[in-house]
GROMACS .gro file of C-alpha atoms in nm:
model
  398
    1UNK     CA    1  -1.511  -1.753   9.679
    2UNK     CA    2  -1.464  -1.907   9.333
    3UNK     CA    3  -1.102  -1.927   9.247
    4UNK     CA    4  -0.961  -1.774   8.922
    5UNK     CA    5  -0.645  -1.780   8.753
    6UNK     CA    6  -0.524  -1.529   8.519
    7UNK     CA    7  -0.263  -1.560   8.219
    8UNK     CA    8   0.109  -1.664   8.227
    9UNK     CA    9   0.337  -1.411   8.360
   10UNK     CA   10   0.064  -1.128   8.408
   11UNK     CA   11   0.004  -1.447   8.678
   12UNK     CA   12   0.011  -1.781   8.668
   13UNK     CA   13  -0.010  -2.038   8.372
   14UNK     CA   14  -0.232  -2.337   8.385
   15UNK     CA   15  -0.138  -2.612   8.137
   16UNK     CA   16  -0.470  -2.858   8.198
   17UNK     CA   17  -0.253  -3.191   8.232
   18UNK     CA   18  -0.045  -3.469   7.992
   19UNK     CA   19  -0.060  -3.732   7.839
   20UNK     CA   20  -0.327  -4.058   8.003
   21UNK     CA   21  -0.164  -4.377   8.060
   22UNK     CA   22  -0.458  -4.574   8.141
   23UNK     CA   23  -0.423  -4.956   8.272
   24UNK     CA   24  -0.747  -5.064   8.048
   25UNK     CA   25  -0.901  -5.363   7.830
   26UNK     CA   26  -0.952  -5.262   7.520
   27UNK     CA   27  -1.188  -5.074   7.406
   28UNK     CA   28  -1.497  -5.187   7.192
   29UNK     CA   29  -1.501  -5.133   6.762
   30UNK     CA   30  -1.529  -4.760   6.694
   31UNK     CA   31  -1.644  -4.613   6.381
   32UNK     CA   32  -1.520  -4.221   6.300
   33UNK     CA   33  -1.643  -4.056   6.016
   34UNK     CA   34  -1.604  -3.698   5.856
   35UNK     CA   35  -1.846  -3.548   5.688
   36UNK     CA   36  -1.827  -3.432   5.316
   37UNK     CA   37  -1.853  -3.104   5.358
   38UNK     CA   38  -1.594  -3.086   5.657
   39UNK     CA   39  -1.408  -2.835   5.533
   40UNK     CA   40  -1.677  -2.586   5.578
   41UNK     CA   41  -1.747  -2.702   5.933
   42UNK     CA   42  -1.528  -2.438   6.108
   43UNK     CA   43  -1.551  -2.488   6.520
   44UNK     CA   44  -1.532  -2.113   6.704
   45UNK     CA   45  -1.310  -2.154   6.991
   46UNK     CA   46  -1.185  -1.896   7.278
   47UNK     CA   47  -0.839  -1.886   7.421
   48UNK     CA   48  -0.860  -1.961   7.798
   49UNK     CA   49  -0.692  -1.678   8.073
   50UNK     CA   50  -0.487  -2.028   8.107
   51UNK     CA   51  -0.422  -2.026   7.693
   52UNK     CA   52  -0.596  -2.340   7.593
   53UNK     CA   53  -0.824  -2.403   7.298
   54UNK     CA   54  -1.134  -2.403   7.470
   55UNK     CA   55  -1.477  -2.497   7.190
   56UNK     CA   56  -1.832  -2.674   7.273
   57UNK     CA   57  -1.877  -3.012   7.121
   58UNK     CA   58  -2.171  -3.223   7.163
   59UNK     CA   59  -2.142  -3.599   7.366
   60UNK     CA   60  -2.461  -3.815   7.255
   61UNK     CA   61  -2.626  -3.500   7.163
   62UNK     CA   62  -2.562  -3.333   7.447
   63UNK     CA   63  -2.347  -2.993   7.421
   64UNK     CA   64  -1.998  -2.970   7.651
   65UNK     CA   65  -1.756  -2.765   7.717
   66UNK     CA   66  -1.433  -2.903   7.556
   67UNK     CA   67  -1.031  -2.850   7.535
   68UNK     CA   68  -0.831  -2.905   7.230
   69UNK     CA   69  -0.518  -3.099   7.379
   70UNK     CA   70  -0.277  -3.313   7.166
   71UNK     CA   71  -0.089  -3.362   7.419
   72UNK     CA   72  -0.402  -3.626   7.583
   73UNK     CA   73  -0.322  -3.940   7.406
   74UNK     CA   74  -0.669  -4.045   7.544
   75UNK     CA   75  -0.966  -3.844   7.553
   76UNK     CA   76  -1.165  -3.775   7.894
   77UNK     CA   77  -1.475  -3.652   7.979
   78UNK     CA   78  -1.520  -3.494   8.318
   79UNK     CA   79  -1.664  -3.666   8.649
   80UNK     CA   80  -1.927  -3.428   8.657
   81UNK     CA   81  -2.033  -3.458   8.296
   82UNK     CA   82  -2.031  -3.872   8.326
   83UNK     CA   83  -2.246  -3.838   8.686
   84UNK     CA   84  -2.536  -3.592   8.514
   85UNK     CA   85  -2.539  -3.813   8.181
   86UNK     CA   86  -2.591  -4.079   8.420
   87UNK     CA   87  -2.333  -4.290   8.258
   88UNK     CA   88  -2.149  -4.580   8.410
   89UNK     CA   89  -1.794  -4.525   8.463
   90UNK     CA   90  -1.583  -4.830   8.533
   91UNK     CA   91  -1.284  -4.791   8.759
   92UNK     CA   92  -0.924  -4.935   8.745
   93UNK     CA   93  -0.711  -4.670   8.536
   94UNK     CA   94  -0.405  -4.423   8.585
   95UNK     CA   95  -0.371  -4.146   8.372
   96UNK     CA   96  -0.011  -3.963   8.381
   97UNK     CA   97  -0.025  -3.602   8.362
   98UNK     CA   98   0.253  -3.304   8.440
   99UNK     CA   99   0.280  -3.291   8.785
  100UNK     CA  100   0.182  -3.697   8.876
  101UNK     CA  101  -0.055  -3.968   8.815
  102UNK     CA  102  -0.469  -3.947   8.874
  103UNK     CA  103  -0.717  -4.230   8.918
  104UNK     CA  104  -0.900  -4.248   8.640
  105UNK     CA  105  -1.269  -4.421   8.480
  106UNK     CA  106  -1.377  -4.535   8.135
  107UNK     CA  107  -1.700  -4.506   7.950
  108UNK     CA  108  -1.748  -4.686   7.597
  109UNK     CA  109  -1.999  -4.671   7.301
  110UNK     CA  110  -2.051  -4.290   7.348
  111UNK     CA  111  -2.126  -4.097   7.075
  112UNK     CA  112  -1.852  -3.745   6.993
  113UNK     CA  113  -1.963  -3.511   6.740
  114UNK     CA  114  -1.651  -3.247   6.649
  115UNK     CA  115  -1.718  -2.988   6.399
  116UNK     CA  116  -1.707  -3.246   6.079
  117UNK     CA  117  -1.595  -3.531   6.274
  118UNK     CA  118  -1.836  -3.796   6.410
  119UNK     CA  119  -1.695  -4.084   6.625
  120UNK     CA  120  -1.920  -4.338   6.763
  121UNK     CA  121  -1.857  -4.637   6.969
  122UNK     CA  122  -1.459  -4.639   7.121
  123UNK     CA  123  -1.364  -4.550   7.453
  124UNK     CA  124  -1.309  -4.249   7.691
  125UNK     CA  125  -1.148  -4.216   8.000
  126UNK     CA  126  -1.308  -4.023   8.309
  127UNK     CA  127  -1.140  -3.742   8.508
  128UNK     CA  128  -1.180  -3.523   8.755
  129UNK     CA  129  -1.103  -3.216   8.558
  130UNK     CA  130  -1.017  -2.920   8.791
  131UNK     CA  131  -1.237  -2.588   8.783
  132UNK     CA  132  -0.996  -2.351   8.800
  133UNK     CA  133  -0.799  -2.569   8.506
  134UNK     CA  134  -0.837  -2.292   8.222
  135UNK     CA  135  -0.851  -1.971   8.444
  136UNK     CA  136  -1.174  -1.825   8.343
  137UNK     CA  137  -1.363  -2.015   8.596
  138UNK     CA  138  -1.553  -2.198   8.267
  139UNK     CA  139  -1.632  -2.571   8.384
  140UNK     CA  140  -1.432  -2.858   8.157
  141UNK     CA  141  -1.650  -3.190   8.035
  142UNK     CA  142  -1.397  -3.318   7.772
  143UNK     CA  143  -1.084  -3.300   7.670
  144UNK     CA  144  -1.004  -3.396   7.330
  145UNK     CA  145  -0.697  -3.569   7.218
  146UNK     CA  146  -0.479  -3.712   6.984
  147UNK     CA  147  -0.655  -4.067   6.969
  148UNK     CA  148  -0.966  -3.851   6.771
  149UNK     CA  149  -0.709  -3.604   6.592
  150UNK     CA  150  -0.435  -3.791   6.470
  151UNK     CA  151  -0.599  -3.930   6.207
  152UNK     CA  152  -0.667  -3.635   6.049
  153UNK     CA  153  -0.497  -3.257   5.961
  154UNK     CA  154  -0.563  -3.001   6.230
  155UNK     CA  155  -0.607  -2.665   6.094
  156UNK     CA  156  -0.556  -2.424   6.374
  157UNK     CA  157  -0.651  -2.071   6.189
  158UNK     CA  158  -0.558  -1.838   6.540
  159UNK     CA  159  -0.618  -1.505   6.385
  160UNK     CA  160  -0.956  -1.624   6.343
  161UNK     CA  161  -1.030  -1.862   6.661
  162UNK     CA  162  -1.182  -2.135   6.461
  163UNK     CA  163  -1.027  -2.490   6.383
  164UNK     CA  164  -1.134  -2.762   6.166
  165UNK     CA  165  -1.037  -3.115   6.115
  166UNK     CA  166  -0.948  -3.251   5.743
  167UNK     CA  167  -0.891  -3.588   5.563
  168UNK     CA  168  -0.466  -3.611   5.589
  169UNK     CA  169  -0.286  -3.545   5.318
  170UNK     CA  170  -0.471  -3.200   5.236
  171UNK     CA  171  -0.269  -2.846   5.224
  172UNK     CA  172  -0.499  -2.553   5.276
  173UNK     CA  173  -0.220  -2.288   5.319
  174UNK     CA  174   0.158  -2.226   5.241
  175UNK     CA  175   0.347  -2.235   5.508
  176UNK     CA  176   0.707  -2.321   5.663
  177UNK     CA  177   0.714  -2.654   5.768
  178UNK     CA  178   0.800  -2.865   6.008
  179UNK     CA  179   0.843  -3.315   6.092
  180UNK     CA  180   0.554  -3.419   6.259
  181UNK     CA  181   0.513  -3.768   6.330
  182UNK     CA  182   0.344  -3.999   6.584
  183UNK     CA  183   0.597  -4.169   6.840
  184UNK     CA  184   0.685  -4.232   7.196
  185UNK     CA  185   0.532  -4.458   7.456
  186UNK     CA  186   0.176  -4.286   7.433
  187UNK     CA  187   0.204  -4.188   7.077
  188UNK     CA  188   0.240  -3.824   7.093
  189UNK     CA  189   0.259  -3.618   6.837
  190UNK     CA  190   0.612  -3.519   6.780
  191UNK     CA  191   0.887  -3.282   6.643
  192UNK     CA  192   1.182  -3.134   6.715
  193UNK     CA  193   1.352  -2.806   6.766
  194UNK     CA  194   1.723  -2.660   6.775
  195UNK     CA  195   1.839  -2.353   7.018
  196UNK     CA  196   2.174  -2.168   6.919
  197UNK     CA  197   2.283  -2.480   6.724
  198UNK     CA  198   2.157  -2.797   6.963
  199UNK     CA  199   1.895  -2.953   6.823
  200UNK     CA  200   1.654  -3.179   7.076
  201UNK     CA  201   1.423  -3.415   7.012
  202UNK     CA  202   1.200  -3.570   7.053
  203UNK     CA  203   0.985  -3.259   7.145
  204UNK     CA  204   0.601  -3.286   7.186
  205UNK     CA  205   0.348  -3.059   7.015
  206UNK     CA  206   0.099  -3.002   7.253
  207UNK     CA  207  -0.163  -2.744   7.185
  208UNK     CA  208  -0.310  -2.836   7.574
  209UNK     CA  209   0.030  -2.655   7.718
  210UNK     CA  210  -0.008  -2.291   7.717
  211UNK     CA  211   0.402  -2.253   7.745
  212UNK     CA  212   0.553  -2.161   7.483
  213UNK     CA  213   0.857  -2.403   7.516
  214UNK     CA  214   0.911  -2.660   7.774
  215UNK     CA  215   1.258  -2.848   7.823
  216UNK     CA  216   1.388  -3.154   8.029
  217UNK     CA  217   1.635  -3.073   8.271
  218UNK     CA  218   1.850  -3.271   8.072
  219UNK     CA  219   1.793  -3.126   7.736
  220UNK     CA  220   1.856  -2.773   7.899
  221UNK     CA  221   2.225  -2.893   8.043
  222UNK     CA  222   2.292  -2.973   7.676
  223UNK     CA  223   2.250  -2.657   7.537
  224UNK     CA  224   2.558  -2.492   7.472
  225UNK     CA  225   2.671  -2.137   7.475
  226UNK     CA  226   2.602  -1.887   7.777
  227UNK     CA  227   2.288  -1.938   7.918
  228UNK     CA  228   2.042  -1.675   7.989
  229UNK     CA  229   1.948  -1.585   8.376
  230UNK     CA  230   1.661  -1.843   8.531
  231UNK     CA  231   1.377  -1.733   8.767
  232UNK     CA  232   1.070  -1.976   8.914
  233UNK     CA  233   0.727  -1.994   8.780
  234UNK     CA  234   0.424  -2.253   8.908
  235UNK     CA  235   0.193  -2.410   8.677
  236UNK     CA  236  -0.082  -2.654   8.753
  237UNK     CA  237  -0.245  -2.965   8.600
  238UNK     CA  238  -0.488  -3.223   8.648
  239UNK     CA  239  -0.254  -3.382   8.866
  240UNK     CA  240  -0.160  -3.045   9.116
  241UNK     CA  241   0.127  -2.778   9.130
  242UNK     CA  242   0.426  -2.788   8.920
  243UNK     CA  243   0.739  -2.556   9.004
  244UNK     CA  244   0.956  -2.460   8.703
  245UNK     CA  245   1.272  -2.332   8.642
  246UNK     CA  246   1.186  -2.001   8.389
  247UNK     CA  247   1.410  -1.779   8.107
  248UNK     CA  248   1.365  -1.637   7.810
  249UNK     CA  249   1.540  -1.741   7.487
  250UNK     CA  250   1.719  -1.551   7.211
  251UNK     CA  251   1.545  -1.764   6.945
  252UNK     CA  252   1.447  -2.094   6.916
  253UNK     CA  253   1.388  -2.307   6.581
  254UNK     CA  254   1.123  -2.510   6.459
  255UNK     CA  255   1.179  -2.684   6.144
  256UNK     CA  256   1.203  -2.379   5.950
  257UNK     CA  257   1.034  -2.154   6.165
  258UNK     CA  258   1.225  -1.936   6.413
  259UNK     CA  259   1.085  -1.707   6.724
  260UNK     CA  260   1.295  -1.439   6.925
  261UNK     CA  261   1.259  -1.393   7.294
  262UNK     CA  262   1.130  -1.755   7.370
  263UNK     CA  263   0.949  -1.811   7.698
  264UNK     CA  264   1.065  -2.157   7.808
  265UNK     CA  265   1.040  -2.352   8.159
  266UNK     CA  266   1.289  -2.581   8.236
  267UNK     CA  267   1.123  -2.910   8.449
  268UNK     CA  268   1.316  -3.031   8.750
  269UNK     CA  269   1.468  -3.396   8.771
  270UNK     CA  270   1.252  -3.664   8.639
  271UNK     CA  271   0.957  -3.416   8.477
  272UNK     CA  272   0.674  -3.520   8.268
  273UNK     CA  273   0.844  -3.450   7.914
  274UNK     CA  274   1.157  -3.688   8.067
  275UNK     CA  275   0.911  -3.935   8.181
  276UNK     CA  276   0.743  -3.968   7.862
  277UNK     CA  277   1.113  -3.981   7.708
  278UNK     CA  278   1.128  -3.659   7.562
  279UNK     CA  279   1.331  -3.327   7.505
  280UNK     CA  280   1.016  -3.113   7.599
  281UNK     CA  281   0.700  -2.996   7.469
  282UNK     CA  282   0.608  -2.726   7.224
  283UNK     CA  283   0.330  -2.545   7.369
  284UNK     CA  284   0.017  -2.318   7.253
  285UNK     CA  285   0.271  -2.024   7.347
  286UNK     CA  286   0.462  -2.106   7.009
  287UNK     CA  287   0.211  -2.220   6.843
  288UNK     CA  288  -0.063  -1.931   6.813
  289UNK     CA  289   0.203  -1.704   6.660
  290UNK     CA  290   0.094  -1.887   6.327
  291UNK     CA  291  -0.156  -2.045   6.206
  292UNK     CA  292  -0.086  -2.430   6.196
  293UNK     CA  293  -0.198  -2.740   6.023
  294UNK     CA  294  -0.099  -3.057   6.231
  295UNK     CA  295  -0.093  -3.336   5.997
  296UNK     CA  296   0.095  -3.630   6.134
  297UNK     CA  297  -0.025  -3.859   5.849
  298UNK     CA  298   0.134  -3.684   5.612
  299UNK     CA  299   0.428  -3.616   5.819
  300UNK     CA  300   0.449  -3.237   5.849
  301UNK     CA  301   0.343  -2.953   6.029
  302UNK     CA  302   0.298  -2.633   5.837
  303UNK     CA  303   0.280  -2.294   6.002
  304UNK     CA  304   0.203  -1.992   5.799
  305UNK     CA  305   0.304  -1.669   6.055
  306UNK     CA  306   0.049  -1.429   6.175
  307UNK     CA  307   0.148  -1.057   6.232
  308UNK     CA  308   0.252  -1.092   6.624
  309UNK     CA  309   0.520  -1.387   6.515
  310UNK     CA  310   0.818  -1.223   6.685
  311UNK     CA  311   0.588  -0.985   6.977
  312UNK     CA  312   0.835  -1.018   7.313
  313UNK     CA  313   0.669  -1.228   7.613
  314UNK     CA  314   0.546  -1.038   7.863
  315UNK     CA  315   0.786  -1.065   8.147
  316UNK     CA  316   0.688  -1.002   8.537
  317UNK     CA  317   0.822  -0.718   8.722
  318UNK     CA  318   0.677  -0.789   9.050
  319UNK     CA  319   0.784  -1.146   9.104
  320UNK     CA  320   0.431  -1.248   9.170
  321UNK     CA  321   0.198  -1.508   9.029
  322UNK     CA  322  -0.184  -1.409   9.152
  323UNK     CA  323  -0.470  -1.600   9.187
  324UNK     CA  324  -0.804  -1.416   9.159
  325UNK     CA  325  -1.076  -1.501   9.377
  326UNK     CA  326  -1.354  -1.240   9.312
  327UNK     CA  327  -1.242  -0.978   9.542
  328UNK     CA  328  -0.861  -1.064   9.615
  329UNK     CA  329  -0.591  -1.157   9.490
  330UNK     CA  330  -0.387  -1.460   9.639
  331UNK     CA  331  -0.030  -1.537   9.598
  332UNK     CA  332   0.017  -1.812   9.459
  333UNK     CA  333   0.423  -1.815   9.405
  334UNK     CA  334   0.689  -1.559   9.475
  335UNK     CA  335   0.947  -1.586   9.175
  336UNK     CA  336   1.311  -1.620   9.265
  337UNK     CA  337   1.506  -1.332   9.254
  338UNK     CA  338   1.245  -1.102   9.197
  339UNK     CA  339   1.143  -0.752   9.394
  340UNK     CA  340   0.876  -0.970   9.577
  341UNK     CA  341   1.126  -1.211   9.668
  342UNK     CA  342   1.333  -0.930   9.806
  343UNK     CA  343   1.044  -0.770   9.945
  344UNK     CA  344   0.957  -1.104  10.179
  345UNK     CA  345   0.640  -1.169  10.024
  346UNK     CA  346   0.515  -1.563  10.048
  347UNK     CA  347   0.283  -1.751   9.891
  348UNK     CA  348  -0.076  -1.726  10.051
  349UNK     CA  349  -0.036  -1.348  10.126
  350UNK     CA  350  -0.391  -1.168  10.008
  351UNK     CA  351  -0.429  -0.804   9.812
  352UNK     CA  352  -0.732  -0.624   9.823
  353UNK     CA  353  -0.632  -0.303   9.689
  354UNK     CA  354  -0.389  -0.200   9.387
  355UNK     CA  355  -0.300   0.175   9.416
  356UNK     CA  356  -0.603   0.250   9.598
  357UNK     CA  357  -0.863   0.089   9.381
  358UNK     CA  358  -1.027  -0.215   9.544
  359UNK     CA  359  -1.033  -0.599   9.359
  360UNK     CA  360  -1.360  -0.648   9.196
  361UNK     CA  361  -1.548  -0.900   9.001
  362UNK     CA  362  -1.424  -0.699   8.712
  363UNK     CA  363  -1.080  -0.739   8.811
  364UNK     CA  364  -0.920  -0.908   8.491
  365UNK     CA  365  -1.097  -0.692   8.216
  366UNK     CA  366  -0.979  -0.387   8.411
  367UNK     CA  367  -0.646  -0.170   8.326
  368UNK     CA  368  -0.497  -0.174   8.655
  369UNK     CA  369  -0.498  -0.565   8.638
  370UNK     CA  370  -0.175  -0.532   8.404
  371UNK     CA  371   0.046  -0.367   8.728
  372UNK     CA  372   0.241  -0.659   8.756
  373UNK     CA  373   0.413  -0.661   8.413
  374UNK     CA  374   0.444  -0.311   8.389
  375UNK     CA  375   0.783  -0.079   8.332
  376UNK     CA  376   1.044  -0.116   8.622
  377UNK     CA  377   1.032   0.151   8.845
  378UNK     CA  378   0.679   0.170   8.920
  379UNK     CA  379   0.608   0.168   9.280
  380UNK     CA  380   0.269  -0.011   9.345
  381UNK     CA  381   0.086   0.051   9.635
  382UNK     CA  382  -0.079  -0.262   9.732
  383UNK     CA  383  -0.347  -0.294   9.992
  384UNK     CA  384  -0.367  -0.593  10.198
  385UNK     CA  385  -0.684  -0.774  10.301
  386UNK     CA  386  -0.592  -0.815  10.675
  387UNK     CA  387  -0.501  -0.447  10.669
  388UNK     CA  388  -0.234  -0.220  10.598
  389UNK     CA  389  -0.029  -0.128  10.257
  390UNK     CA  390   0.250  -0.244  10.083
  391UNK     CA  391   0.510  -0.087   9.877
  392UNK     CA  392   0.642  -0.291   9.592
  393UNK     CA  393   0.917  -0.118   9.311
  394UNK     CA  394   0.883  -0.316   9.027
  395UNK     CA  395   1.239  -0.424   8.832
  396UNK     CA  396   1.317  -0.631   8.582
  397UNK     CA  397   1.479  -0.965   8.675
  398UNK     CA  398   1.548  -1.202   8.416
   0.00000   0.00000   0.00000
């Protein structure tokens, strides 16, 4: 059965991996170029069940399947992709991403074309990049990042699912802004943010994450005032399962932006965002409630809001975070404190019915795939593959 996953909260979230830390030579002269008329060359791209910026691209001429993440500090193309190219990969890397390290390749001297943006010559890591990465079962031969972008000013336009890359320095919209700058080990790009007063920093902007905020466990014990009630959440990576701490915020700042009822996860101990010695990460969750220019050249990020700026997150009701495999769904994690919780459901239990009507292929499109964020005091009858039904009262929990 061909595993699924669906979006954050409605299910589970699937932030594709970090930053790459790779243990390399360097890499050979590269020569990127942008076309004169790159303003006009728009790239259409689709927001993954797993909210990533998901586009095709082409790698020497031939076209991938790509994501948009600045929070890769080194691109990657997949395992896959390098084995039917027929390409050489060398061995002897690490990359770091949320959740651990990975082995990773290198390739050199291939040839990225980008909407305006042609880069020839360079270097590119190799990964395996995980199927079921961006939720809509789509398979993942690159991964862009910030060692191709930061050069340049990233115009996200969300409302319209295109971006487009542009020399630094240029303003195509009014907009709040935002510092924006290029630091940390891996040379993220980075900001900063303030909740009821406490401002932390460094944060990372990384349109890869499809959180909407993401905190150290040490920037969250700074935050003053009373704290809102935490559940549990899983996400997953390149580099397997992360559990998360989980609340929602009154408001959270961002330069001189400011959005109510902020989704953030909290990372336990050591996490990725302490590892790479930050505050946390500002995800795609934030960031698609505007449309955005990242230009850390010029020093600034500019975000002009879009008419869903302040819509509420969608909060679970159920306490369960699904996988869908074609005709079932699969528990994946039971959220702490939740009805399910109470209930006794575990991870790896199976659902083949919801209120009667069996799990198709159709599944996610369908309206009954929305049961478990809907209004407390719904009872759902869910059918279970090995037999029998179970009664679930949905409540709300944090």
């Amino acid at each position: 059965m061909r595993r699924r996953m669906l979006p954050l909260l409605m299910f589970a979230a699937l932030p594709l991996g970090g930053a790459m830390a790779p243990a390399m030579p360097e890499p050979p002269a590269e020569r990127v170029v942008l076309s004169r008329d790159t303003e006009a060359q728009w790239v259409p791209f689709d927001l993954t069940p797993g909210n990533q910026i998901q586009f095709r691209m082409t790698v020497d001429g031939r076209p991938v399947t790509a994501i948009l993440d600045t929070g890769f500090s080194l691109s990657v193309v997949s395992r896959r992709f390098a084995s039917r190219a027929g390409l050489k990969v060398s061995g002897g890397g690490e990359g770091v991403g949320i959740g651990g390290t990975v082995a990773m390749g290198q390739i050199n001297g291939r040839i990225l074309a980008i909407g305006g943006l042609t880069r020839s010559g360079g270097r590119l890591g190799v990964l395996d990049l995980p199927g079921g990465a961006t939720g809509n079962g789509a398979t993942i031969d690159a991964v862009i990042g910030s060692d191709l972008l930061r050069r340049y000013a990233l115009d996200i336009d969300f409302a319209a699912q295109r971006f487009r890359l542009l020399p630094s320095g240029r303003l195509p919209f009014a907009g709040q802004t935002a510092p924006l700058s290029m630091a940390l080990r891996d040379q993220f790009y980075v900001s900063e943010m303030s909740i009821d007063g406490t401002r932390l920093r460094p944060m990372i902007v990384d349109t890869g994450d499809g959180a909407t905020i993401t905190m150290s466990d040490e920037a969250w014990k700074s935050v003053g005032g009373v704290k809102p009630t935490t559940t549990t959440t899983i996400s997953y990576s390149i580099a397997g399962p992360v559990t998360s701490e989980l609340t929602v915020l009154p408001a959270v700042r961002v330069g001189e932006t400011m959005v109510r009822e902020a989704e953030a996860r909290i990372e336990p101990g050591r996490g990725f965002s302490a590892q790479m010695g930050a505050a946390g990460r500002i995800g795609l969750g934030y960031l698609q409630r505007y449309r955005v220019l990242l230009d850390p050249g010029a020093g600034r990020m500019v975000m002009a809001a879009g008419s869903d700026v302040d819509r509420p997150p969608l909060r679970s009701t159920s306490g369960l975070l699904l996988g869908f495999y074609s005709d079932r769904l699969r528990v994946l994690h039971v959220m702490r404190g939740s009805p399910a919780a109470s209930a006794g459901w575990q991870a790896g239990d199976q659902i083949c019915s919801v209120d009667g009507q069996p799990i198709t292929a159709n599944y996610a499109s369908e309206p009954i795939s929305t049961w478990s964020v809907a209004d407390p005091g719904r009872i759902v009858r869910l059918g279970m593959c090995g037999g029998g039904e179970r009664k679930l009262t949905l409540e709300r929990f944090y």
